[in-house]
Every structure is written in structure tokens, then in C-alpha cells.
Coordinates of C-alpha atoms and ligand atoms in Angstrom, one line a residue:
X320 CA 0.0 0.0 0.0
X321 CA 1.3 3.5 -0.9
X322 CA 0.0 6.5 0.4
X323 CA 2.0 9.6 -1.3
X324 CA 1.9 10.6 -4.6
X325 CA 3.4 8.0 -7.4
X326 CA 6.8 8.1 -8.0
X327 CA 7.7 9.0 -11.7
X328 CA 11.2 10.3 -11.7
X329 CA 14.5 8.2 -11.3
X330 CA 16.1 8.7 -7.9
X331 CA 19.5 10.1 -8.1
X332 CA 21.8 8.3 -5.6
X333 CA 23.0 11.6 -4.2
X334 CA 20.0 14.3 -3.7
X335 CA 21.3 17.8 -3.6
X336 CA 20.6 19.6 -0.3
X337 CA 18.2 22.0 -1.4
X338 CA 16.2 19.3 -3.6
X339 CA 12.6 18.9 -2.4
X340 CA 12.5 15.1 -2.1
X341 CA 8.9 14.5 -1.2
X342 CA 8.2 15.5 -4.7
X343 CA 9.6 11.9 -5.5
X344 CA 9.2 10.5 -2.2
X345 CA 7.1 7.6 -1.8
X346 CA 5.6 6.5 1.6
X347 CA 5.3 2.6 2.0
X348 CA 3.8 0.3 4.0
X349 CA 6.4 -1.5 6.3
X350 CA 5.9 -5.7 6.2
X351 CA 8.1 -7.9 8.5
X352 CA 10.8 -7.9 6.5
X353 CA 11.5 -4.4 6.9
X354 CA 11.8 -4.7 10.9
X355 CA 15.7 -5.3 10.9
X356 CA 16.3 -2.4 8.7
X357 CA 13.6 -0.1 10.8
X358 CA 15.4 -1.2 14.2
X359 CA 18.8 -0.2 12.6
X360 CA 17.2 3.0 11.2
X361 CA 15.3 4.3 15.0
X362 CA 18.7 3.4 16.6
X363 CA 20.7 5.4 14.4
X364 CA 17.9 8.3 15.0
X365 CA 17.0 7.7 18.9
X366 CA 20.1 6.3 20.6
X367 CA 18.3 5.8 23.9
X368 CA 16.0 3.2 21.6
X369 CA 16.8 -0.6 23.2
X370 CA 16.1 -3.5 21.3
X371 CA 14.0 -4.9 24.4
X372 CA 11.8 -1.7 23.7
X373 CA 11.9 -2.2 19.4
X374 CA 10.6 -6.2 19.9
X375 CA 7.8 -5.1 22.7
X376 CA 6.4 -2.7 20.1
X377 CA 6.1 -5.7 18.3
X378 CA 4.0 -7.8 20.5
X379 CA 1.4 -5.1 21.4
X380 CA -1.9 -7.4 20.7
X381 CA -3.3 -5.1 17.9
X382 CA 0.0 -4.4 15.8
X383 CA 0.8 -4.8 12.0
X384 CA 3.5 -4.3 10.5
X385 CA 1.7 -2.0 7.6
X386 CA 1.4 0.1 11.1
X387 CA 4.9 1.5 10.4
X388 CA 4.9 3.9 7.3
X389 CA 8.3 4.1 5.8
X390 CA 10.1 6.4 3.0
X391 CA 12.8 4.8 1.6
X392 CA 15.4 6.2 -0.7
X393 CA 17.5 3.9 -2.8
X394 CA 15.9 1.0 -1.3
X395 CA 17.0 2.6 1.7
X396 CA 14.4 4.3 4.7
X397 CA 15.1 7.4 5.4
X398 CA 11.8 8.1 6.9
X399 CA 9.3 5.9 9.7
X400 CA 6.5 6.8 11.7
X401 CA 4.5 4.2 13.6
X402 CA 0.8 4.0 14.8
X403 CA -0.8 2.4 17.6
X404 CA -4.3 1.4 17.8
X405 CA -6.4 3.0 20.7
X406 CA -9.3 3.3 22.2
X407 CA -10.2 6.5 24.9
X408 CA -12.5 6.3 27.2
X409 CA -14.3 9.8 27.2
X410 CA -16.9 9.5 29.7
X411 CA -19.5 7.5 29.3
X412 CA -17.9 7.4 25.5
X413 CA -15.5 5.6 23.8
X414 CA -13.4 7.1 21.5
X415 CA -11.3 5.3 18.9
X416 CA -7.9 6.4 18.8
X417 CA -4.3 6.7 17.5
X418 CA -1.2 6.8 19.1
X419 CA 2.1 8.4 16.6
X420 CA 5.3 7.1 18.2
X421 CA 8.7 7.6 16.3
X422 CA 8.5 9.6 13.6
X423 CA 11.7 10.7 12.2
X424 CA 13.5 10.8 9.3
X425 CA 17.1 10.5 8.6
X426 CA 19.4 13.8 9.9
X427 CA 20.7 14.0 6.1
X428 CA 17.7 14.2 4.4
X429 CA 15.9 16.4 6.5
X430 CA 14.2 19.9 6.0
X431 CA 12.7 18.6 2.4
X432 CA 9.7 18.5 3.6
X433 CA 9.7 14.8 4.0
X434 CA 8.7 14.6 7.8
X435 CA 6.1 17.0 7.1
X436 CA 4.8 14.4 4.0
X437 CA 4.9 11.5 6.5
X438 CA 2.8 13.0 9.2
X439 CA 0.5 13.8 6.8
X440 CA 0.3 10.4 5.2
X441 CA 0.5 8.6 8.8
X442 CA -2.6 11.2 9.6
X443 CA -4.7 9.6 6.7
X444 CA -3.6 6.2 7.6
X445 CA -5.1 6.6 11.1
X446 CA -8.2 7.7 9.7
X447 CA -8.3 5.0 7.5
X448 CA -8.3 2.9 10.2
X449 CA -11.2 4.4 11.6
X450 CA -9.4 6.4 14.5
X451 CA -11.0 10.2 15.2
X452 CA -8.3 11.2 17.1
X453 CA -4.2 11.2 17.0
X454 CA -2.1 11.5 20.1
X455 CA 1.5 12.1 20.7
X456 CA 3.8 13.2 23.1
X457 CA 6.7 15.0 22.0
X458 CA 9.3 17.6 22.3
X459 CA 9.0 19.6 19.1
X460 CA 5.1 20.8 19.6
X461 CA 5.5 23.4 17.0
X462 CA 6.3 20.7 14.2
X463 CA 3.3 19.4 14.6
X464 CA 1.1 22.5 15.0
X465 CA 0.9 23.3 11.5
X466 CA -0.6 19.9 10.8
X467 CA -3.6 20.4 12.8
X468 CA -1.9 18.8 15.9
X469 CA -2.8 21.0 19.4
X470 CA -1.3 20.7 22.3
X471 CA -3.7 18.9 24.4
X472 CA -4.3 17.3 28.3
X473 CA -1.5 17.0 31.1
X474 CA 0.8 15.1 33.3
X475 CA -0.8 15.3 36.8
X476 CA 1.4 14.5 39.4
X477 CA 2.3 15.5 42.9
X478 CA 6.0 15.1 44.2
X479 CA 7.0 14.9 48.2
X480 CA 9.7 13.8 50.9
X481 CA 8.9 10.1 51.5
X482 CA 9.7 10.5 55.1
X483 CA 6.9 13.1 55.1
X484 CA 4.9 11.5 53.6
X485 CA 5.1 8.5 56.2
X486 CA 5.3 11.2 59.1
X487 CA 2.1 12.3 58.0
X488 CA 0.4 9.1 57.8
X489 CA 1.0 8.0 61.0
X490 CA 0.2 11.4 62.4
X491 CA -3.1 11.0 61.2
X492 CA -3.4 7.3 62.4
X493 CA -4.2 6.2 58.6
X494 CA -2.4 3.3 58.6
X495 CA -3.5 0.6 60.7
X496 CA -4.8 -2.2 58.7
X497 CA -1.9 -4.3 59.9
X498 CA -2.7 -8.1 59.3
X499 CA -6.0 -7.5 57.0
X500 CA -4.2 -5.8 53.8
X501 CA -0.8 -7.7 52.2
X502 CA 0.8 -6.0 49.8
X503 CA 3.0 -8.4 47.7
X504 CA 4.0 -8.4 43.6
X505 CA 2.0 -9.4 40.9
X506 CA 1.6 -12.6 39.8
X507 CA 1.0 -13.6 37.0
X508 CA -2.1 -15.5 36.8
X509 CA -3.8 -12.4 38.8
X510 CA -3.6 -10.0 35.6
X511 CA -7.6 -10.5 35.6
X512 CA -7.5 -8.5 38.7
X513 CA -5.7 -6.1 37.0
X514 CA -8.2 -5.9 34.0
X515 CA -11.2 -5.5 36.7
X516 CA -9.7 -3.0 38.8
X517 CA -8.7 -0.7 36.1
X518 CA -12.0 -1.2 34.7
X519 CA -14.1 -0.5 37.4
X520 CA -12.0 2.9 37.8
X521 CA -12.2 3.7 34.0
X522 CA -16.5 4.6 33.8
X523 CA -16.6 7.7 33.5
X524 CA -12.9 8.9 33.0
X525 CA -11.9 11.2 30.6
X526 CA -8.4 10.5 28.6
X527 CA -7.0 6.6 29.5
X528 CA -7.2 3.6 26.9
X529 CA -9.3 0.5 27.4
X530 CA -7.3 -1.9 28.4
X531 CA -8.0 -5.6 27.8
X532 CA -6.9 -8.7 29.1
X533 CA -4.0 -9.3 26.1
X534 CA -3.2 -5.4 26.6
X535 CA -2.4 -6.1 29.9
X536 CA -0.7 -9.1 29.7
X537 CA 1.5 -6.7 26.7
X538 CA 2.0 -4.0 29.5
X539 CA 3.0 -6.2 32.0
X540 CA 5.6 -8.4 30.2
X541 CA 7.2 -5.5 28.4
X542 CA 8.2 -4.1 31.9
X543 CA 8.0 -0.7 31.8
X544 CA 8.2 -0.4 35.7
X545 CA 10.2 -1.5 38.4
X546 CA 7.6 -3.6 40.1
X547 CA 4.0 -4.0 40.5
X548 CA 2.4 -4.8 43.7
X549 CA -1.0 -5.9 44.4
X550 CA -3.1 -5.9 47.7
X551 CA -5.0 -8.3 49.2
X552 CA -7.4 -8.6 51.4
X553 CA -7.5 -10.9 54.1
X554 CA -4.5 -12.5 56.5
X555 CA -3.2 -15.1 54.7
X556 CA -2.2 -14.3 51.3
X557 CA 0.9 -16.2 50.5
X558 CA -1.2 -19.2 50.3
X559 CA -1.5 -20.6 47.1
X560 CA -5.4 -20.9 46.5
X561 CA -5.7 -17.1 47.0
X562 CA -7.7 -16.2 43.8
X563 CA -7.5 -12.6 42.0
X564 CA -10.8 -11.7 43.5
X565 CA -8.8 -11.2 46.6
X566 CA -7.2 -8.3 44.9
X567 CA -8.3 -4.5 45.8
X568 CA -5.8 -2.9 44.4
X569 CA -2.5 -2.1 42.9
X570 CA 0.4 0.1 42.1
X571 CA 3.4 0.5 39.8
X572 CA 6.3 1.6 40.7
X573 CA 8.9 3.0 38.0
X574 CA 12.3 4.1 40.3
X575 CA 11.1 7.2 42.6
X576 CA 7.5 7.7 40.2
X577 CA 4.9 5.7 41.3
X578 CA 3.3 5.5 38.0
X579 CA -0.4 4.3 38.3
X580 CA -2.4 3.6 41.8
X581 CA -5.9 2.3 41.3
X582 CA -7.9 0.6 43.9
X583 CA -11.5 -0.9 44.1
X584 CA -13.9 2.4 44.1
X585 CA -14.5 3.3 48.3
X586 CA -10.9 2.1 49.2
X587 CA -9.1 5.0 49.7
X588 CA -7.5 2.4 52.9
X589 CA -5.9 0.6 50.3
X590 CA -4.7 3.5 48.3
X591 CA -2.8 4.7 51.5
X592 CA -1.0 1.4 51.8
X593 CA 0.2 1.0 48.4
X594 CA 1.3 4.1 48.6
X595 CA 3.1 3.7 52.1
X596 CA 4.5 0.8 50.5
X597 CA 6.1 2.5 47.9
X598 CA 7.2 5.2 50.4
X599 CA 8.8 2.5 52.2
X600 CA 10.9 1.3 49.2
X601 CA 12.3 4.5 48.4
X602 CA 13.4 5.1 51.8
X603 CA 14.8 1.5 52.0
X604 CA 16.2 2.6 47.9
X605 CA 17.7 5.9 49.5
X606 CA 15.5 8.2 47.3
X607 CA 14.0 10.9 49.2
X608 CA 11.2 11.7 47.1
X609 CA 8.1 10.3 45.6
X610 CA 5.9 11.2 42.6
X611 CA 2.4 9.8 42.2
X612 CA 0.8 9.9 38.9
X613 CA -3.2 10.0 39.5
X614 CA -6.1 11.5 38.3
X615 CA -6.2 15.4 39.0
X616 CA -9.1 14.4 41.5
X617 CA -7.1 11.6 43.6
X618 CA -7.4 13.1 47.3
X619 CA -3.7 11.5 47.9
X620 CA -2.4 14.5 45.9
X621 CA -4.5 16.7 48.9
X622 CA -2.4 14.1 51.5
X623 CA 1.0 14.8 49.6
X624 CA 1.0 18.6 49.9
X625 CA 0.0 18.4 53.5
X626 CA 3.2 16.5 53.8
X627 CA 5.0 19.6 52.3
X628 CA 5.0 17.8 48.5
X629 CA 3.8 20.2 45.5
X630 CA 1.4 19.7 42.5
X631 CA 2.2 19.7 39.2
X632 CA -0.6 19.8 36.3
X633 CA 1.4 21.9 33.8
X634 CA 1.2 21.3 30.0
X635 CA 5.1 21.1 29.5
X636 CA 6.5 18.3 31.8
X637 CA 10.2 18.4 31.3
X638 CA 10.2 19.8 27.7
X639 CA 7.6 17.2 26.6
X640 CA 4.0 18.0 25.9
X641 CA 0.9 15.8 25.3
X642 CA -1.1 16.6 21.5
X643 CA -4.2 15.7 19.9
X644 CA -5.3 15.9 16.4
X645 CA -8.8 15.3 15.1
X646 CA -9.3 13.1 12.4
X647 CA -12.3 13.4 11.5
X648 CA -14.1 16.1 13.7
X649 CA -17.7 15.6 12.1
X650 CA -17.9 12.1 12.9
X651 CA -16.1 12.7 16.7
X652 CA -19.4 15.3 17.0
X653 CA -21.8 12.7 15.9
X654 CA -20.4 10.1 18.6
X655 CA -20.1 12.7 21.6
X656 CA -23.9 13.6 20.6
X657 CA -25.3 11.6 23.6
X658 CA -22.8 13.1 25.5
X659 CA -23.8 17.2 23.9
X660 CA -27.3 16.2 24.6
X661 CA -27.4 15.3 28.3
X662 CA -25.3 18.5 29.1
X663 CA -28.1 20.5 27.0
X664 CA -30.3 19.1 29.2
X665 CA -28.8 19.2 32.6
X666 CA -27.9 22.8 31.8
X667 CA -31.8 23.6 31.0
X668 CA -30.9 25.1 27.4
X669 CA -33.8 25.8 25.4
X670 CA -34.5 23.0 22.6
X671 CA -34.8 23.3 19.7
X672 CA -31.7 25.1 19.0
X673 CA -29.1 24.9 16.7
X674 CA -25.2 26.0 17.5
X675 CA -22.9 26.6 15.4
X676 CA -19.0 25.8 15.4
X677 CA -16.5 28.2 12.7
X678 CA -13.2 26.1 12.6
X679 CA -11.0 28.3 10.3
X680 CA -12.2 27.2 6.6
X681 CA -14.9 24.7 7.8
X682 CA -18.5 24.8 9.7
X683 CA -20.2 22.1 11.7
X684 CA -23.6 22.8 12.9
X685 CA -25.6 20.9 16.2
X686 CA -29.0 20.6 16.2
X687 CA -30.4 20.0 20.0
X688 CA -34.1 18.9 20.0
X689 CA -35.6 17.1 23.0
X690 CA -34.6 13.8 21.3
X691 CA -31.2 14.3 20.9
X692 CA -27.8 15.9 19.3
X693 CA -27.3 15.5 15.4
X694 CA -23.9 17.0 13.9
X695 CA -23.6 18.6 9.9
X696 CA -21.3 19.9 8.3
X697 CA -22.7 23.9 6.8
X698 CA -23.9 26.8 7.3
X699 CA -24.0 28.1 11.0
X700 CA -27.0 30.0 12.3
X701 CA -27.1 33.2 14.9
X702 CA -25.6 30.8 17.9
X703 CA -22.1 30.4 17.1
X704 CA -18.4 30.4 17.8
X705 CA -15.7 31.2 15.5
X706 CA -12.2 29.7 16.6
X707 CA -8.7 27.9 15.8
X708 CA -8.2 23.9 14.7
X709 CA -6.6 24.2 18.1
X710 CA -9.0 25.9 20.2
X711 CA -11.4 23.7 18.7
X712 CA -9.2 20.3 19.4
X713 CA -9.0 21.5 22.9
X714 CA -12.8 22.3 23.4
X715 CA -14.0 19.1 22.0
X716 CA -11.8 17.0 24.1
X717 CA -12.4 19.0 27.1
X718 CA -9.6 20.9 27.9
X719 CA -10.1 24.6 26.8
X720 CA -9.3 27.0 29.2
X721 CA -12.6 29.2 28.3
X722 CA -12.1 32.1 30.6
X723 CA -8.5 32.5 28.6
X724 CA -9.6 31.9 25.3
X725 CA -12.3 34.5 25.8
X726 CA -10.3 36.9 27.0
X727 CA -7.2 36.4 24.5
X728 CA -10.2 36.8 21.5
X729 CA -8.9 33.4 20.2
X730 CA -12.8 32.1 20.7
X731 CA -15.6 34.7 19.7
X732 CA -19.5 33.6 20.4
X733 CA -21.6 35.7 17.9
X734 CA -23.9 36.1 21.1
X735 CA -24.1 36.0 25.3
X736 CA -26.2 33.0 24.8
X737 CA -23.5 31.1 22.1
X738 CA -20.8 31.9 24.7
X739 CA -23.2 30.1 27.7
X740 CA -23.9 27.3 25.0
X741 CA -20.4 27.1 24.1
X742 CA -19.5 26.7 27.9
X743 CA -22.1 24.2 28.2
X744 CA -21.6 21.6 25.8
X745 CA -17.5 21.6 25.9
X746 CA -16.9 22.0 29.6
X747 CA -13.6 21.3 30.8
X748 CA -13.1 18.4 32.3
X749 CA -10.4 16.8 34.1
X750 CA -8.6 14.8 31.3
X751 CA -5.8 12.8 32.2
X752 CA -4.3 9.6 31.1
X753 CA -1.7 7.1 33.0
X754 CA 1.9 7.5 32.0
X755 CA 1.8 3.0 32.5
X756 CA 1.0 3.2 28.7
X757 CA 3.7 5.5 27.3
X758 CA 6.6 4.4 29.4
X759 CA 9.7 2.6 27.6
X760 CA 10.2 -0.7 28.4
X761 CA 12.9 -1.6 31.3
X762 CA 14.0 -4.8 29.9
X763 CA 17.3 -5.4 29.2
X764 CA 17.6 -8.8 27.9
X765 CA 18.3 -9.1 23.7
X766 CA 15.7 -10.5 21.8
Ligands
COA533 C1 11.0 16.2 13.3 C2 11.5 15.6 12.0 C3 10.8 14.3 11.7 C4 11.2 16.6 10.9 O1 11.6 16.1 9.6 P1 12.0 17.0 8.4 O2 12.0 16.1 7.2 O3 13.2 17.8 8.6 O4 10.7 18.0 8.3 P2 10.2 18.9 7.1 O5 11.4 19.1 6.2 O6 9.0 18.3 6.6 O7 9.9 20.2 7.9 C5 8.7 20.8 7.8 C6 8.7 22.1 8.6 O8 8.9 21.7 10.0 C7 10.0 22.4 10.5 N1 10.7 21.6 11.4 C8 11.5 20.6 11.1 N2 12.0 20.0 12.2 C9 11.6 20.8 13.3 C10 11.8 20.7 14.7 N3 12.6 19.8 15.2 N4 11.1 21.6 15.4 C11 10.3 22.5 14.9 N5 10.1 22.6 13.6 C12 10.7 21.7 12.8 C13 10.8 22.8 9.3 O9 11.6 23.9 9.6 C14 9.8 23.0 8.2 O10 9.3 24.3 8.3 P3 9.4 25.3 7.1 O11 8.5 24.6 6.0 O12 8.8 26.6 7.6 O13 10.8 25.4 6.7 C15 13.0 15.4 12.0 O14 13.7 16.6 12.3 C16 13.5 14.3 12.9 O15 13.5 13.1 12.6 N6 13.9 14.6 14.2 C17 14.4 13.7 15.1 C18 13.4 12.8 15.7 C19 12.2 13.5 16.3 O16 12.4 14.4 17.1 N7 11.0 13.0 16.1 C20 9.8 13.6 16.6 C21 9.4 12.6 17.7 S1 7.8 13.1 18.4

């Protein structure tokens, strides 16, 4: 499968620096016989790329190799880009998805415009797949801006002294479960528990991916982290016929981050132990700090700047930033329209009304009756909001900062009542997604 424009021309085995290659450029679709030659290619590009990290990208449960779009020159790649198959949960809503990991193309045959071809091509490709929206993280934000891509969601994660932390838990007598709780590593027969813990704690989030059983068992084998524990409940948990349903909850630990905590909903006991646990290994590791990555609404981010800890919920987290790009915005509308409806409703807005949404060149238009939400593409009426592919991005997904937009003019309702509608059907909302996923793999064995 080819997804630039046909090549004509011959290829000269030299290209001159200024010659714009992606006028003869051709972007292919990888098969397995092009892995050794991609490996050797993202090494020579990302030297901190392990070959532990290349073969785990080939396990994940839902990859192909026509996943990896390559440009080769000379029957050489000078180009890749990969894409991961995803799915968001957005509320009560699941969104398809696409994840863009390791685009680059080779140092001498850049600023042709080639990187800019394959984004472009990998952008289709993920729509062709049926994905509305493309994530990345990355380094180089303003690459990608002028494709479409906006900056989009946030790490959330608070950061303290472990002995503080500990201080302040037996201060406050929160830890006394001694005997009834045992916090151990996974096994791993109990990934089930795994699967129905994060589950139970994903209706109703906005931003992590579904994770299934074979997704799990992906995450967990290519050992991103340093260890996993679970907790169970009851006092004799080494024996062998404890089953998974035993398991409340569990966390992963990644050197001094403690990258995911999730526990049976109620059991904010067991959150506090896992996390004391972890406390306890980094004092017993030497490291005097901690960082928990949880949902901005955790309340152990409340208990970790009572122990003198700090917050951070900042888009750039150590030069990198999160982006989203809608891939096909009409059809994201139509699937959110439950979603649209219900917050027309709550909100007591008067039906039938039609609103209207100016995205630079093109116009999508919701109609609200008492029976639901129905997106178009056309003409917008009197209620309306002209803004940016970013802005837009960012209001869809839930994380426009209106008050900012308003007052910077990059978002103008025609009318008080389209700003009110505006704020009403794209409220912000607290979307975050586990690092667990993104996290290179630890491994360090050859394959
Ligand atoms: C980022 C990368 C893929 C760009 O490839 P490229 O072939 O040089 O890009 P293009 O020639 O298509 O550049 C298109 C535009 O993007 C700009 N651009 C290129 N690299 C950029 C960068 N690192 N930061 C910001 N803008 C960049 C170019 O200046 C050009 O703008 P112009 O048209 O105004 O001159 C390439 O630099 C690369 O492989 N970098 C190392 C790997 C990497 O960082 N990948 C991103 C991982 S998320």
C-alpha cells in the first residue's frame, strides 16, 4: 500500500541539499521484512531506543507491520513513523484512537519537507483505520502544529519527601490495617484482577485507553516499571489458593515515580498502603522523594501537599508535551452527541436550537431537540463560535481553558447565549491519562 503521490522520476543516488525530495518520495507500507532495517534505522535516529523496547512494540496485541509507514530512498528508509491502535474512554464514550510514536526521518535528508509528508500520510492512515483522534507526546510541539496537531491534556502529578509522607500518615493514624491488607507483587495468573480494577475505575474517565486482558498481559511483560504490587485482602495471602478476586488494588512503581495507583472504588484504605508501600521502598532505595501519577481528582495529591510535596498539572513536563489531532471532527461530534445532549439538558438550554462551530475554513452545525444531538457539516446560524483547529481540538476533548480563550479573542461567540452554549456543551473536564502506557520498556535482555 502507498500513500503519497506516485513516483515517476528516477532517484539520483546523491540528492542535492536543497532538492525537495517529497516531490519523488514515496511513503510505503512497512511488512516484517523491513523490521531489521527499521530497528537499525530508529537506533541510528533515537540512541536511547533498546532493542528490548523495538521487539515489545512488536508484541502489542493489535499491531501490524503496515502500522509502520516508511520512506525509503534507494531501497533505503530514510523516513518511519508508527501508529498504535487505541481506544479512549471519554466518559460514558468511547473514543477510537491513534497513538504516533517515532516519527523521524534521517538527519541528512531532513528539512525537504519529508517529515512533514509523512505526518501527513500517517494522519490519513489513522483515519483509514477508523481512529478520530491522533495523540503524541513530544518535544517539538511546533512541528506538529501546523498539521492540525494541538497541544492537548497533562501530566498530573504531585511530588514529596517520603519520610513526610510517612510522618504524616501516622500522624493522622491512617495506617492501621496491619494483618488484614498484604501488599505483595503481581503474579501472573492475577492479571484478571488487574483488568477489573482498572476497569471498574475507568466509567466515566476522561483520557486513559481501554485496556483488555492481552493489553495487559503486553503492558505487563514488556516491563516498563520496576515492580508491581498488588493488595490483598484478608490475612493469609501467601497461600497458594488465594484467587484474584482477593485483589483491591495495585500500584506501579517505576524508580522514585509511582506511575499508576488504582484501587476498588470506596478504598481510599488501600490506596494509602500501596502508597506507604512504595514510600517504604524508596526510603529502604535511598531516594528521598516520591511522585504519584493519579487522576487530578485523587485526594492523595491533597495528603501529599499536607506533607510539604507540591502539584504539578502543567502542560510542558520536562520539555515534553501531550497533543491531539482530530481526524475526523464531524464524525467525533456525531459520537459525543449523547454526551452534547445530556449537558443541553442538565444545563436547561432551550431545545430546539441549533449551534454553530467556525473552525477556520470549515463549519459544523448541532441541532439539539428534546430527542437528541445531530452533527452537519454547513452553514452556522445566529448561535455560534468562531475559533482555531486548536482551540477547537481542545474544546472538543475538554480541555479549553474558556475564561483565557475569551479573554485572549482566540474564541468569539456571535452572542451572550452562544458563549453560555459554548461553555455548556464543551466544559472542561479533568482529562488525564496514565503515564503506565507510554513508558519505555525496562527490559534489558536481547531478543
Ligand atoms: C522532526 C523531523 C521528523 C522533521 O523532519 P523534516 O523532514 O526535517 O521535516 P520537514 O522538512 O517536513 O519540515 C517541515 C517544517 O517543519 C519544521 N521543522 C522541522 N524540524 C523541526 C523541529 N525539530 N522543530 C520545529 N520545527 C521543525 C521545518 O523547519 C519546516 O518548516 P518550514 O517549512 O517553515 O521550513 C526530523 O527533524 C526528525 O527526525 N527529528 C528527530 C526525531 C524526532 O524528534 N522526532 C519527533 C518525535 S515526536
Amino acid at each position: 500500500m502507498s500513500f503519497g503521490a506516485p513516483s515517476s522520476t528516477s532517484l539520483v543516488s546523491q540528492p542535492s541539499r536543497s532538492a525537495p525530495l517529497h516531490l519523488d518520495a514515496q511513503v510505503f507500507s512497512a511488512t516484517r521484512a523491513d523490521h531489521a532495517a527499521i530497528y537499525c534505522f530508529l537506533k541510528s535516529v533515537f540512541k536511547s531506543l533498546s532493542r528490548a523496547e523495538f521487539a515489545s512494540s512488536l508484541d502489542d496485541p493489535r499491531y501490524y507491520p503496515c502500522d509502520r509507514l516508511l520512506i525509503k530512498w534507494q531501497q533505503r528508509i530514510v523516513a518511519h513513523a508508527h501508529v498504535v491502535h487505541r481506544a479512549m474512554q471519554f466518559g460514558s464514550v468511547v473514543i477510537p484512537v491513534a497513538g504516533l510514536q517515532w516519527l523521524a526521518v534521517a538527519p541528512e535528508y531532513r528539512g525537504r519537507g519529508l517529515g512533514l509528508m509523512l505526518l501527513e500520510a500517517t494522519q490519513r492512515y489513522m483515519a483509514s483505520c477508523g481512529a478520530m483522534v491522533g495523540l503524541l507526546r513530544t518535544r517539538i510541539p511546533h512541528f506538529f502544529r501546523r498539521a492540525g496537531w494541538a497541544i492537548c491534556g497533562r501530566p498530573n502529578y504531585s511530588e514529596a519527601c517520603c519520610q513526610r509522607i510517612m510522618a504524616k500518615l501516622l500522624e493522622r493514624r491512617l495506617l492501621r490495617r496491619k494483618g488484614l491488607l498484604h501488599i505483595r507483587p503481581l503474579r501472573r495468573w492475577e492479571i484478571p484482577a488487574l483488568v477489573r480494577i482498572y476497569q471498574q475505575d475507568l466509567l466515566g474517565a476522561y483520557g486513559p485507553l481501554q485496556r483488555s486482558e492481552a493489553y495487559w498481559r503486553w503492558l505487563v511483560d514488556r516491563q516498563a516499571f520496576d515492580v508491581l504490587y498488588v493488595a490483598l485482602e484478608g490475612p493469609d495471602q501467601d497461600d497458594m489458593r488465594v484467587t484474584a478476586d482477593c485483589i483491591v488494588g495495585y500500584a506501579v512503581r517505576r524508580g522514585e515515580q509511582i506511575v499508576e495507583l488504582t484501587t476498588q472504588p470506596q478504598r481510599s484504605d488501600v490506596a494509602i498502603e500501596l502508597l506507604a508501600r512504595c514510600c517504604a521502598d524508596a526510603i529502604e532505595d535511598d531516594r528521598r522523594y516520591v511522585m504519584l501519577h493519579t487522576p487530578p481528582c485523587c485526594f492523595l495529591h491533597d495528603l501529599l501537599l499536607q506533607a510539604g510535596g507540591v502539584h504539578h498539572y502543567q502542560a510542558a513536563d520536562q520539555g515534553e508535551v501531550l497533543m491531539a489531532r482530530l481526524l475526523d471532527p464531524l464524525m467525533l461530534l456525531r459520537l459525543l452527541g449523547e454526551q452534547l445532549h445530556a449537558r443541553a439538558t442538565a444545563a436547561g438550554l432551550p431545545m430546539p436550537m441549533e449551534f454553530g462551530l467556525a473552525v477556520e475554513e470549515r463549519e459544523y452545525r448541532l441541532c439539539l431537540t428534546r430527542e437528541g444531538c445531530t452533527a452537519q457539516s454547513g452553514k452556522v446560524g445566529l448561535y455560534k463560535l468562531r475559533l482555531n483547529i486548536a482551540d477547537f481540538t481542545r474544546a472538543v476533548l475538554g480541555d479549553l481553558d474558556w475564561d483565557c480563550a475569551l479573554a485572549e479573542g482566540r474564541v468569539v461567540p456571535s452572542t451572550l447565549l452562544a458563549e453560555q452554549m459554548s461553555r455548556v456543551l464543551m466544559p472542561t473536564v479533568p482529562l488525564w491519562r496514565p503515564p503506565l502506557d507510554d513508558l519505555p520498556s525496562l527490559r534489558s535482555t536481547d531478543v
